[in-house]
Amino acid sequence: MGGSASSGRSRLAGPRLKAAPSRGLVRRPKPQKPEYRHKQAALGGEQVEGRQAVRELLLAERRQVLEVLVADQLAESPAMAEIRNLALERRIPLRRVSERRLEAAARTQAHQGVVAFARPIRPTPLEELCRPGAFLLAVEGVSDPGNLGALVRAAHCAGATGLVI
């Protein structure tokens, strides 16, 4: 007979299961970060870093903000007071965390002691963007978030109605 002599399984049978003491076979799941993503297509933007960016996210109210992390040693400032007040008004959890915890959560060095988690940006169908009179900016291959932000701001100031990435 073909197959493995030890398990009787073919090599294509799927992931291996490891034996756990007294519980039989169990899958070893990969450790995962908190789930802030939806299963549907999204453009990202689930993590927003920096005082001004988080403030704008809270002011816009265009998507749900799930949580705001603030470094516990961060000095009070008008921007931080506004972020705190906006989070309170919108009933968004605002957690003070250690600088170490914030550094671990941040994806950049430009977090300024504030990181927010939000629902992802939803894409708009191209057909909806291409209505009469539309002014679109099409971007390809821009990988630096700062450069993309500069392009978006310039397009907004020029009166663009949409962005195609």
Coordinates of C-alpha atoms in Angstrom, one line a residue:
M1 CA 0.0 0.0 0.0
G2 CA 1.1 3.6 -0.6
G3 CA 1.3 6.4 1.9
S4 CA 3.2 6.9 5.1
A5 CA 3.8 3.8 7.2
S6 CA 3.6 5.8 10.5
S7 CA 0.4 7.8 10.0
G8 CA -1.4 6.3 7.0
R9 CA -1.9 9.8 5.6
S10 CA -0.8 11.1 2.2
R11 CA 1.4 14.1 2.0
L12 CA -1.4 16.2 0.6
A13 CA -3.8 15.6 3.4
G14 CA -3.5 19.0 5.0
P15 CA -1.7 20.6 8.0
R16 CA -0.2 18.3 10.6
L17 CA -1.8 18.0 13.9
K18 CA 0.4 17.8 17.1
A19 CA -0.5 15.6 20.0
A20 CA -1.4 17.3 23.2
P21 CA -1.2 15.4 26.5
S22 CA -4.5 13.9 27.4
R23 CA -6.5 16.0 24.8
G24 CA -5.8 14.2 21.6
L25 CA -4.8 16.1 18.5
V26 CA -5.0 19.9 18.4
R27 CA -4.1 22.6 15.8
R28 CA -1.5 25.1 16.9
P29 CA -2.9 28.5 15.8
K30 CA -0.6 31.3 14.9
P31 CA -0.6 34.1 17.4
Q32 CA -2.6 37.1 16.1
K33 CA -2.9 40.7 16.8
P34 CA -6.4 42.1 17.8
E35 CA -8.8 41.7 14.9
Y36 CA -9.7 45.2 13.6
R37 CA -10.1 44.1 9.9
H38 CA -13.3 43.2 8.1
K39 CA -13.3 40.3 5.7
Q40 CA -14.6 42.5 2.8
A41 CA -12.3 44.3 0.5
A42 CA -10.8 47.4 2.2
L43 CA -8.1 49.9 1.5
G44 CA -6.4 49.7 4.9
G45 CA -6.3 52.7 7.3
E46 CA -7.2 50.6 10.3
Q47 CA -4.3 52.1 12.3
V48 CA -3.9 55.9 12.4
E49 CA -0.9 57.4 14.2
G50 CA 0.0 60.9 15.3
R51 CA -1.9 63.7 17.1
Q52 CA -3.2 65.6 14.0
A53 CA -4.1 62.4 12.1
V54 CA -6.0 60.9 15.1
R55 CA -7.7 64.3 15.7
E56 CA -8.8 64.5 12.0
L57 CA -10.1 60.9 12.1
L58 CA -12.2 61.7 15.2
L59 CA -13.5 64.9 13.7
A60 CA -14.4 63.4 10.3
E61 CA -16.8 60.7 11.8
R62 CA -16.7 58.9 8.4
R63 CA -15.8 55.5 9.9
Q64 CA -16.0 53.9 13.3
V65 CA -13.1 54.4 15.6
L66 CA -12.6 51.4 17.8
E67 CA -10.0 52.5 20.3
V68 CA -7.4 55.2 21.0
L69 CA -4.1 54.5 22.7
V70 CA -2.3 57.3 24.4
A71 CA 1.2 57.1 26.1
D72 CA 0.7 57.5 29.8
Q73 CA 3.7 59.9 30.1
L74 CA 2.4 62.2 27.4
A75 CA 2.2 65.8 28.5
E76 CA -1.2 67.5 28.3
S77 CA -1.6 69.8 25.3
P78 CA -4.5 71.5 23.5
A79 CA -4.3 68.8 20.7
M80 CA -4.4 66.0 23.3
A81 CA -7.3 67.7 25.2
E82 CA -9.2 67.8 22.0
I83 CA -8.5 64.1 21.2
R84 CA -9.6 63.2 24.7
N85 CA -12.8 65.3 24.5
L86 CA -13.7 64.0 21.0
A87 CA -13.2 60.4 22.2
L88 CA -15.4 61.0 25.3
E89 CA -18.2 62.6 23.2
R90 CA -18.2 59.7 20.7
R91 CA -17.9 57.1 23.5
I92 CA -14.6 55.7 22.0
P93 CA -12.4 53.9 24.5
L94 CA -9.3 55.9 25.3
R95 CA -6.6 53.9 27.0
R96 CA -3.5 55.2 28.6
V97 CA -0.7 52.7 28.0
S98 CA 3.0 52.6 28.7
E99 CA 5.4 54.0 26.2
R100 CA 6.7 50.5 25.6
R101 CA 3.2 49.2 24.8
L102 CA 2.6 52.1 22.4
E103 CA 5.9 51.5 20.6
A104 CA 4.9 47.9 20.2
A105 CA 1.6 48.8 18.7
A106 CA 2.9 51.6 16.4
R107 CA 3.9 50.9 12.9
T108 CA 6.0 54.1 12.5
Q109 CA 8.2 56.3 14.6
A110 CA 5.9 59.2 14.0
H111 CA 3.1 58.3 16.4
Q112 CA 3.7 61.3 18.8
G113 CA 2.3 59.2 21.6
V114 CA -1.1 58.5 20.0
V115 CA -2.4 55.5 18.0
A116 CA -6.0 55.0 17.0
F117 CA -7.6 51.8 15.6
A118 CA -10.6 52.2 13.2
R119 CA -12.7 50.3 10.7
P120 CA -10.9 50.1 7.3
I121 CA -11.5 52.6 4.5
R122 CA -14.0 51.2 2.1
P123 CA -13.3 51.3 -1.6
T124 CA -15.8 53.1 -3.9
P125 CA -16.6 51.3 -7.2
L126 CA -14.8 52.9 -10.1
E127 CA -18.1 53.3 -12.0
E128 CA -19.4 55.5 -9.1
L129 CA -16.2 57.7 -9.3
C130 CA -16.4 58.1 -13.1
R131 CA -19.5 60.2 -13.1
P132 CA -19.7 63.2 -15.4
G133 CA -17.5 66.1 -14.3
A134 CA -15.3 63.8 -12.1
F135 CA -11.7 64.9 -11.5
L136 CA -9.7 61.8 -10.5
L137 CA -6.1 61.4 -9.5
A138 CA -4.7 57.9 -10.4
V139 CA -1.7 56.7 -8.4
E140 CA 0.4 53.6 -8.9
G141 CA 3.5 52.4 -7.1
V142 CA 3.6 55.0 -4.3
S143 CA 4.7 53.0 -1.2
D144 CA 5.7 55.8 1.2
P145 CA 2.7 56.9 3.3
G146 CA 4.0 60.5 3.5
N147 CA 4.2 60.8 -0.3
L148 CA 0.7 59.4 -0.7
G149 CA -0.6 61.8 1.9
A150 CA 1.1 64.7 0.0
L151 CA -0.6 63.6 -3.2
V152 CA -4.0 63.3 -1.6
R153 CA -3.7 66.7 0.0
A154 CA -2.6 68.3 -3.3
A155 CA -5.5 66.6 -5.2
H156 CA -8.0 67.7 -2.6
C157 CA -6.8 71.3 -2.9
A158 CA -7.0 71.1 -6.7
G159 CA -10.6 70.0 -6.4
A160 CA -10.2 66.2 -7.1
T161 CA -13.4 64.2 -6.6
G162 CA -11.7 60.9 -6.1
L163 CA -8.4 58.9 -5.9
V164 CA -7.7 55.7 -7.8
I165 CA -4.9 53.7 -6.2

